[in-house]
mmCIF file of C-alpha atoms in Angstrom:
data_model
loop_
_atom_site.group_PDB
_atom_site.id
_atom_site.type_symbol
_atom_site.label_atom_id
_atom_site.label_comp_id
_atom_site.label_asym_id
_atom_site.label_seq_id
_atom_site.Cartn_x
_atom_site.Cartn_y
_atom_site.Cartn_z
ATOM 1 C CA MET S 243 -0.030 -0.018 0.016
ATOM 2 C CA ASP S 244 1.195 3.538 -0.819
ATOM 3 C CA ARG S 245 2.534 5.284 2.287
ATOM 4 C CA ASP S 246 0.720 8.517 1.555
ATOM 5 C CA ILE S 247 -2.608 6.764 1.072
ATOM 6 C CA PHE S 248 -2.064 4.905 4.352
ATOM 7 C CA LEU S 249 -1.298 8.071 6.327
ATOM 8 C CA LYS S 250 -3.992 10.144 4.755
ATOM 9 C CA ARG S 251 -6.907 7.621 4.544
ATOM 10 C CA VAL S 252 -6.317 4.400 6.363
ATOM 11 C CA LEU S 253 -4.619 5.625 9.540
ATOM 12 C CA PRO S 254 -7.274 8.244 10.353
ATOM 13 C CA THR S 255 -10.008 5.649 9.987
ATOM 14 C CA ILE S 256 -8.210 3.253 12.381
ATOM 15 C CA CYS S 257 -7.814 5.978 14.872
ATOM 16 C CA PHE S 258 -11.553 7.108 14.630
ATOM 17 C CA VAL S 259 -12.668 3.465 15.081
ATOM 18 C CA ALA S 260 -10.284 3.030 18.032
ATOM 19 C CA ILE S 261 -11.731 6.246 19.707
ATOM 20 C CA ILE S 262 -15.268 4.907 19.298
ATOM 21 C CA ILE S 263 -14.440 1.625 20.795
ATOM 22 C CA PHE S 264 -12.642 3.135 23.711
ATOM 23 C CA SER S 265 -15.376 5.531 24.357
ATOM 24 C CA MET S 266 -17.924 2.614 24.483
ATOM 25 C CA TYR S 267 -15.709 0.862 26.938
ATOM 26 C CA MET S 268 -15.096 3.902 29.115
ATOM 27 C CA TYR S 269 -18.893 4.778 29.263
ATOM 28 C CA ASN S 270 -21.900 2.564 29.007
ATOM 29 C CA PRO S 271 -25.080 4.539 28.513
ATOM 30 C CA GLN S 272 -27.068 1.990 30.326
ATOM 31 C CA LYS S 273 -25.035 2.620 33.478
ATOM 32 C CA ASN S 274 -24.641 5.780 35.664
ATOM 33 C CA TYR S 275 -20.940 5.933 36.236
ATOM 34 C CA ILE S 276 -17.540 5.961 34.395
ATOM 35 C CA ARG S 277 -16.196 2.472 34.329
ATOM 36 C CA MET S 278 -12.672 3.426 34.997
ATOM 37 C CA GLU S 279 -13.616 5.720 37.856
ATOM 38 C CA VAL S 280 -10.772 6.414 40.181
ATOM 39 C CA LEU S 281 -11.642 6.896 43.853
ATOM 40 C CA PRO S 282 -9.495 8.440 46.496
ATOM 41 C CA GLN S 283 -7.980 6.037 49.133
ATOM 42 C CA VAL S 284 -9.887 5.937 52.465
ATOM 43 C CA ASP S 285 -8.991 4.840 55.900
ATOM 44 C CA LYS S 286 -10.665 1.435 56.584
ATOM 45 C CA THR S 287 -10.040 1.116 60.209
ATOM 46 C CA ASP S 288 -13.024 -0.325 61.907
ATOM 47 C CA THR S 289 -13.149 0.401 65.647
ATOM 48 C CA ARG S 290 -16.773 -0.853 66.461
ATOM 49 C CA SER S 291 -17.520 -4.639 66.563
ATOM 50 C CA ILE S 292 -21.143 -5.962 66.192
ATOM 51 C CA LYS S 293 -22.775 -9.520 66.086
ATOM 52 C CA VAL S 294 -24.468 -10.116 62.850
ATOM 53 C CA LEU S 295 -26.746 -13.090 61.965
ATOM 54 C CA VAL S 296 -25.816 -14.093 58.338
ATOM 55 C CA ASP S 297 -27.278 -17.362 56.997
ATOM 56 C CA ASP S 298 -28.384 -18.363 60.409
ATOM 57 C CA LYS S 299 -24.899 -18.060 61.877
ATOM 58 C CA ILE S 300 -23.581 -15.322 64.067
ATOM 59 C CA GLN S 301 -20.582 -13.494 62.809
ATOM 60 C CA GLU S 302 -18.620 -10.853 64.604
ATOM 61 C CA MET S 303 -17.541 -7.926 62.331
ATOM 62 C CA GLY S 304 -16.871 -4.220 62.283
ATOM 63 C CA LEU S 305 -19.791 -1.908 61.968
ATOM 64 C CA GLU S 306 -18.343 -0.276 58.887
ATOM 65 C CA GLU S 307 -17.613 -3.699 57.181
ATOM 66 C CA TYR S 308 -21.286 -4.668 57.919
ATOM 67 C CA LEU S 309 -22.467 -1.534 56.291
ATOM 68 C CA VAL S 310 -20.410 -2.251 53.162
ATOM 69 C CA HIS S 311 -22.460 -5.446 52.672
ATOM 70 C CA VAL S 312 -25.719 -3.461 53.537
ATOM 71 C CA VAL S 313 -25.100 -0.828 50.888
ATOM 72 C CA ALA S 314 -24.239 -3.556 48.269
ATOM 73 C CA GLY S 315 -27.615 -5.202 49.246
ATOM 74 C CA GLU S 316 -29.694 -2.115 49.256
ATOM 75 C CA MET S 317 -28.536 -0.117 46.258
ATOM 76 C CA TYR S 318 -27.518 -0.753 42.638
ATOM 77 C CA PRO S 319 -23.689 -0.725 42.462
ATOM 78 C CA ASP S 320 -23.690 1.595 39.376
ATOM 79 C CA TYR S 321 -25.501 4.370 41.151
ATOM 80 C CA HIS S 322 -23.644 7.644 41.519
ATOM 81 C CA ILE S 323 -21.032 7.623 44.340
ATOM 82 C CA GLU S 324 -22.791 10.556 46.191
ATOM 83 C CA ALA S 325 -26.066 8.432 46.147
ATOM 84 C CA LEU S 326 -24.188 5.545 47.551
ATOM 85 C CA LYS S 327 -22.706 7.654 50.235
ATOM 86 C CA ALA S 328 -26.192 8.910 51.197
ATOM 87 C CA GLN S 329 -27.299 5.337 51.396
ATOM 88 C CA ALA S 330 -24.257 4.500 53.646
ATOM 89 C CA VAL S 331 -25.059 7.229 56.098
ATOM 90 C CA THR S 332 -28.812 6.355 56.093
ATOM 91 C CA ALA S 333 -28.022 2.596 56.689
ATOM 92 C CA ARG S 334 -25.482 3.530 59.455
ATOM 93 C CA THR S 335 -28.142 5.735 61.161
ATOM 94 C CA TYR S 336 -30.761 2.885 60.924
ATOM 95 C CA THR S 337 -28.235 0.402 62.371
ATOM 96 C CA TYR S 338 -26.977 2.651 65.039
ATOM 97 C CA LYS S 339 -30.484 3.542 66.282
ATOM 98 C CA LYS S 340 -31.312 -0.130 66.311
ATOM 99 C CA LEU S 341 -28.169 -1.040 68.375
ATOM 100 C CA GLN S 342 -29.110 1.716 70.787
ATOM 101 C CA SER S 343 -32.501 0.051 71.456
ATOM 102 C CA GLY S 344 -30.810 -3.277 72.109
ATOM 103 C CA GLY S 345 -30.465 -4.644 68.677
ATOM 104 C CA CYS S 346 -32.801 -6.963 66.792
ATOM 105 C CA GLY S 347 -32.313 -9.968 69.222
ATOM 106 C CA ASN S 348 -32.635 -12.482 66.368
ATOM 107 C CA LYS S 349 -31.087 -15.729 67.674
ATOM 108 C CA GLY S 350 -28.772 -13.750 70.026
ATOM 109 C CA ALA S 351 -27.423 -11.393 67.330
ATOM 110 C CA GLN S 352 -27.518 -7.582 67.412
ATOM 111 C CA ILE S 353 -28.341 -7.226 63.700
ATOM 112 C CA CYS S 354 -29.532 -9.802 61.115
ATOM 113 C CA ASP S 355 -29.487 -10.183 57.261
ATOM 114 C CA ASP S 356 -33.363 -10.521 57.056
ATOM 115 C CA ILE S 357 -34.618 -7.615 55.079
ATOM 116 C CA ASN S 358 -38.014 -7.874 56.711
ATOM 117 C CA HIS S 359 -36.345 -7.514 60.097
ATOM 118 C CA CYS S 360 -33.221 -5.341 59.620
ATOM 119 C CA GLN S 361 -31.710 -4.429 56.247
ATOM 120 C CA ALA S 362 -30.670 -6.173 53.136
ATOM 121 C CA TYR S 363 -27.203 -7.795 53.257
ATOM 122 C CA ALA S 364 -25.036 -8.972 50.276
ATOM 123 C CA ALA S 365 -22.866 -11.671 51.689
ATOM 124 C CA SER S 366 -20.772 -11.850 48.550
ATOM 125 C CA ILE S 367 -19.845 -8.631 46.698
ATOM 126 C CA PRO S 368 -18.261 -8.777 43.179
ATOM 127 C CA ALA S 369 -14.653 -7.372 43.204
ATOM 128 C CA GLU S 370 -15.649 -4.752 40.590
ATOM 129 C CA HIS S 371 -18.291 -3.338 42.929
ATOM 130 C CA LYS S 372 -16.730 -3.556 46.258
ATOM 131 C CA GLU S 373 -14.315 -0.704 45.870
ATOM 132 C CA ARG S 374 -17.283 1.649 45.398
ATOM 133 C CA MET S 375 -19.188 0.269 48.338
ATOM 134 C CA GLU S 376 -16.223 0.484 50.635
ATOM 135 C CA TYR S 377 -15.551 4.081 49.559
ATOM 136 C CA ALA S 378 -19.196 5.067 50.120
ATOM 137 C CA VAL S 379 -19.006 3.623 53.735
ATOM 138 C CA TYR S 380 -15.483 4.522 54.846
ATOM 139 C CA SER S 381 -15.563 8.001 53.360
ATOM 140 C CA THR S 382 -18.540 8.776 55.601
ATOM 141 C CA LYS S 383 -17.339 6.737 58.624
ATOM 142 C CA ASP S 384 -19.141 7.355 61.874
ATOM 143 C CA GLU S 385 -21.567 9.841 60.241
ATOM 144 C CA ILE S 386 -25.271 9.562 61.285
ATOM 145 C CA ILE S 387 -28.374 11.588 60.679
ATOM 146 C CA THR S 388 -29.771 13.391 63.756
ATOM 147 C CA TYR S 389 -32.788 15.601 64.539
ATOM 148 C CA GLU S 390 -32.364 17.764 67.662
ATOM 149 C CA GLY S 391 -29.210 15.700 68.575
ATOM 150 C CA LYS S 392 -30.819 12.343 68.431
ATOM 151 C CA PRO S 393 -30.499 9.689 65.640
ATOM 152 C CA ILE S 394 -33.544 9.560 63.438
ATOM 153 C CA THR S 395 -35.596 6.659 62.199
ATOM 154 C CA ALA S 396 -33.844 6.570 58.819
ATOM 155 C CA LEU S 397 -36.419 4.976 56.606
ATOM 156 C CA PHE S 398 -35.741 4.557 52.780
ATOM 157 C CA HIS S 399 -37.253 2.933 49.828
ATOM 158 C CA SER S 400 -36.600 2.309 46.123
ATOM 159 C CA THR S 401 -38.812 4.668 44.106
ATOM 160 C CA SER S 402 -41.309 7.245 45.493
ATOM 161 C CA GLY S 403 -43.115 7.998 42.174
ATOM 162 C CA GLY S 404 -42.376 11.627 42.259
ATOM 163 C CA MET S 405 -43.244 12.442 45.893
ATOM 164 C CA THR S 406 -42.380 10.805 49.159
ATOM 165 C CA GLU S 407 -44.966 10.124 51.795
ATOM 166 C CA ASP S 408 -45.518 11.579 55.263
ATOM 167 C CA ASN S 409 -44.734 8.948 57.926
ATOM 168 C CA ILE S 410 -47.855 9.393 59.753
ATOM 169 C CA ASN S 411 -49.818 8.262 56.720
ATOM 170 C CA VAL S 412 -47.866 4.994 56.400
ATOM 171 C CA PHE S 413 -46.622 4.016 59.896
ATOM 172 C CA GLY S 414 -48.853 6.205 62.031
ATOM 173 C CA GLU S 415 -46.231 8.266 63.785
ATOM 174 C CA ASN S 416 -45.859 11.990 63.298
ATOM 175 C CA LEU S 417 -42.216 12.502 62.867
ATOM 176 C CA PRO S 418 -41.064 16.086 61.924
ATOM 177 C CA TYR S 419 -38.168 14.778 59.708
ATOM 178 C CA LEU S 420 -40.199 12.266 57.808
ATOM 179 C CA LYS S 421 -42.455 14.605 55.785
ATOM 180 C CA SER S 422 -43.584 14.565 52.238
ATOM 181 C CA VAL S 423 -41.081 16.089 49.675
ATOM 182 C CA ILE S 424 -40.809 16.080 45.900
ATOM 183 C CA SER S 425 -38.449 13.599 44.329
ATOM 184 C CA GLN S 426 -37.488 14.519 40.860
ATOM 185 C CA GLY S 427 -36.118 12.462 38.008
ATOM 186 C CA GLU S 428 -37.880 9.217 38.675
ATOM 187 C CA GLU S 429 -40.006 8.882 35.531
ATOM 188 C CA GLY S 430 -38.903 6.198 33.152
ATOM 189 C CA THR S 431 -36.930 4.189 35.786
ATOM 190 C CA PRO S 432 -37.605 0.505 35.878
ATOM 191 C CA ARG S 433 -39.919 0.538 38.856
ATOM 192 C CA TYR S 434 -41.679 3.886 38.298
ATOM 193 C CA ARG S 435 -44.753 2.384 36.780
ATOM 194 C CA GLN S 436 -45.954 -1.240 36.658
ATOM 195 C CA ARG S 437 -49.063 -3.430 35.991
ATOM 196 C CA GLU S 438 -49.995 -6.143 38.282
ATOM 197 C CA SER S 439 -53.084 -8.333 37.737
ATOM 198 C CA PHE S 440 -55.213 -10.540 40.127
ATOM 199 C CA SER S 441 -58.298 -12.459 39.556
ATOM 200 C CA ILE S 442 -61.481 -11.194 41.356
ATOM 201 C CA GLU S 443 -61.912 -14.337 43.161
ATOM 202 C CA GLU S 444 -58.282 -14.250 44.544
ATOM 203 C CA ILE S 445 -58.799 -10.649 45.871
ATOM 204 C CA LYS S 446 -62.213 -11.586 47.447
ATOM 205 C CA GLU S 447 -60.708 -14.618 49.104
ATOM 206 C CA LYS S 448 -57.732 -12.638 50.480
ATOM 207 C CA ALA S 449 -59.880 -9.740 51.525
ATOM 208 C CA LYS S 450 -62.613 -11.928 52.806
ATOM 209 C CA ALA S 451 -65.076 -9.795 50.926
ATOM 210 C CA GLU S 452 -68.306 -10.605 48.894
ATOM 211 C CA GLY S 453 -69.322 -7.287 47.216
ATOM 212 C CA ASN S 454 -69.363 -6.466 43.593
ATOM 213 C CA THR S 455 -67.309 -3.316 43.219
ATOM 214 C CA ILE S 456 -63.589 -2.410 43.725
ATOM 215 C CA LYS S 457 -62.736 1.284 43.591
ATOM 216 C CA VAL S 458 -60.564 4.108 45.116
ATOM 217 C CA ILE S 459 -62.452 6.119 47.766
ATOM 218 C CA GLU S 460 -59.932 8.736 48.630
ATOM 219 C CA ARG S 461 -56.321 9.676 47.828
ATOM 220 C CA LEU S 462 -53.671 11.360 49.906
ATOM 221 C CA PRO S 463 -52.056 14.604 48.484
ATOM 222 C CA THR S 464 -49.104 12.535 47.177
ATOM 223 C CA GLY S 465 -51.439 10.467 45.080
ATOM 224 C CA ARG S 466 -51.287 7.424 47.220
ATOM 225 C CA VAL S 467 -54.497 5.728 48.213
ATOM 226 C CA ARG S 468 -55.876 6.691 51.573
ATOM 227 C CA SER S 469 -58.952 4.357 51.301
ATOM 228 C CA VAL S 470 -60.372 1.832 48.928
ATOM 229 C CA ASP S 471 -63.558 -0.047 48.626
ATOM 230 C CA VAL S 472 -62.536 -3.793 48.074
ATOM 231 C CA PHE S 473 -65.695 -5.498 47.149
ATOM 232 C CA GLY S 474 -67.700 -4.125 49.951
ATOM 233 C CA LYS S 475 -64.788 -3.949 52.497
ATOM 234 C CA THR S 476 -63.188 -0.595 53.154
ATOM 235 C CA MET S 477 -59.374 -0.843 53.508
ATOM 236 C CA SER S 478 -56.479 1.577 53.441
ATOM 237 C CA GLY S 479 -54.177 1.762 50.540
ATOM 238 C CA LYS S 480 -51.345 0.477 52.664
ATOM 239 C CA GLU S 481 -53.550 -2.448 53.826
ATOM 240 C CA LEU S 482 -54.437 -3.496 50.265
ATOM 241 C CA ARG S 483 -50.843 -3.110 49.178
ATOM 242 C CA GLU S 484 -49.591 -5.402 51.884
ATOM 243 C CA LEU S 485 -52.505 -7.927 51.277
ATOM 244 C CA LEU S 486 -51.648 -8.354 47.579
ATOM 245 C CA GLY S 487 -47.994 -7.486 47.612
ATOM 246 C CA LEU S 488 -48.438 -4.405 45.237
ATOM 247 C CA SER S 489 -45.493 -2.429 44.390
ATOM 248 C CA SER S 490 -46.957 0.772 45.842
ATOM 249 C CA ALA S 491 -49.912 2.195 47.525
ATOM 250 C CA ASN S 492 -50.231 4.752 44.714
ATOM 251 C CA PHE S 493 -52.333 2.870 42.265
ATOM 252 C CA GLU S 494 -55.102 3.030 39.597
ATOM 253 C CA ILE S 495 -57.565 0.260 39.412
ATOM 254 C CA SER S 496 -59.426 -1.293 36.320
ATOM 255 C CA VAL S 497 -61.410 -4.411 35.873
ATOM 256 C CA SER S 498 -60.851 -6.566 32.733
ATOM 257 C CA GLY S 499 -63.174 -9.532 32.665
ATOM 258 C CA ASP S 500 -62.576 -11.615 35.688
ATOM 259 C CA ASN S 501 -59.418 -9.789 36.602
ATOM 260 C CA VAL S 502 -58.442 -6.686 38.408
ATOM 261 C CA VAL S 503 -55.418 -4.665 37.076
ATOM 262 C CA PHE S 504 -53.516 -2.394 39.360
ATOM 263 C CA THR S 505 -51.307 0.205 37.641
ATOM 264 C CA THR S 506 -48.834 1.228 40.399
ATOM 265 C CA THR S 507 -46.610 4.293 40.550
ATOM 266 C CA GLY S 508 -43.471 3.920 42.583
ATOM 267 C CA TYR S 509 -41.989 0.965 44.518
ATOM 268 C CA GLY S 510 -41.930 0.584 48.389
ATOM 269 C CA HIS S 511 -43.661 2.342 51.236
ATOM 270 C CA GLY S 512 -42.497 5.839 50.046
ATOM 271 C CA VAL S 513 -41.274 7.278 53.278
ATOM 272 C CA GLY S 514 -37.830 8.875 53.589
ATOM 273 C CA LEU S 515 -35.102 8.605 51.106
ATOM 274 C CA SER S 516 -35.875 7.546 47.585
ATOM 275 C CA GLN S 517 -32.982 5.676 46.092
ATOM 276 C CA VAL S 518 -33.882 6.493 42.630
ATOM 277 C CA GLY S 519 -34.410 10.005 43.541
ATOM 278 C CA ALA S 520 -31.146 10.197 45.425
ATOM 279 C CA ASN S 521 -29.286 8.816 42.347
ATOM 280 C CA TYR S 522 -30.963 11.604 40.143
ATOM 281 C CA MET S 523 -29.977 14.323 42.544
ATOM 282 C CA ALA S 524 -26.453 13.014 42.684
ATOM 283 C CA LYS S 525 -26.175 12.966 38.814
ATOM 284 C CA GLN S 526 -27.417 16.595 38.852
ATOM 285 C CA GLY S 527 -24.507 17.575 41.183
ATOM 286 C CA SER S 528 -25.912 17.191 44.657
ATOM 287 C CA THR S 529 -23.481 15.891 47.400
ATOM 288 C CA TYR S 530 -24.639 13.193 49.842
ATOM 289 C CA ASP S 531 -25.318 15.591 52.641
ATOM 290 C CA GLU S 532 -27.590 17.686 50.377
ATOM 291 C CA ILE S 533 -29.366 14.589 49.276
ATOM 292 C CA ILE S 534 -29.992 13.511 52.986
ATOM 293 C CA LYS S 535 -31.133 17.012 54.051
ATOM 294 C CA HIS S 536 -33.569 17.016 51.100
ATOM 295 C CA TYR S 537 -35.351 13.843 52.052
ATOM 296 C CA TYR S 538 -35.133 14.221 55.728
ATOM 297 C CA THR S 539 -36.556 17.564 56.896
ATOM 298 C CA GLY S 540 -34.596 19.774 59.327
ATOM 299 C CA VAL S 541 -31.845 17.116 59.985
ATOM 300 C CA GLU S 542 -28.096 17.430 60.740
ATOM 301 C CA LEU S 543 -25.224 15.086 60.165
ATOM 302 C CA SER S 544 -23.353 14.160 63.370
ATOM 303 C CA LYS S 545 -20.565 11.831 64.367
ATOM 304 C CA ILE S 546 -21.098 8.789 66.524
ATOM 305 C CA GLN S 547 -19.428 9.554 69.850
#
């Protein structure tokens, strides 16, 4: 091949293709972070030891080490690092408050890996994700969320559907820091809107109802259902969500033949930090402390003494 042709035509084409391939490797548009992210070194000293029930066996480990596994279990590994840090502080606060009250007591442990009892726990973390989880935890070491000097009940959920819920409407307690706030950027995310179908007979059997109509009676300001007529039986939206395992208490109802279709908005109880919303805020430039103070009204970040 002529040298001039190679230099003028072939070489630029090779370089262009190489740049495209490298760019695709460096950034995956389906993910939320740069693959070759370089994180600063952090001190991984762990000074507090706790007893954790993992797979029915008690393990003694450092508090921060435990939280690495919690963050890995609770949040997607490709979320923005500031969202992961917000999750780490939230999880630490939840754990610390539980320890202060005597722990969970499950088979003699202070904390367990049962998501219905404590928090999610990823026993095994892929090597490519572990560095991010460790950085999120150890870079915020000892930080907890407080209100008037006391650790808060740090509730969180996956997807609010655009607005979080006031704690009193879900768990019955009026907490000044768990108020409804707007949560932007959630539209189009995987759990934002879903359709869930049940047979009429199944719902009647579970609700122990015999009527002919199912319809929403009243909604909360956030759009979640306050009360619903379930074939002659009045229930709260929360009760029906728990009865059927719906993704959210924010739902529309339609009847199709012998089936009832629920179109849900959001995923989870909707109180406190929205993980999807936190990730959006982080991608817009918010820091972890700004995210926390948005979702928890009037709080401060404090150090465990």
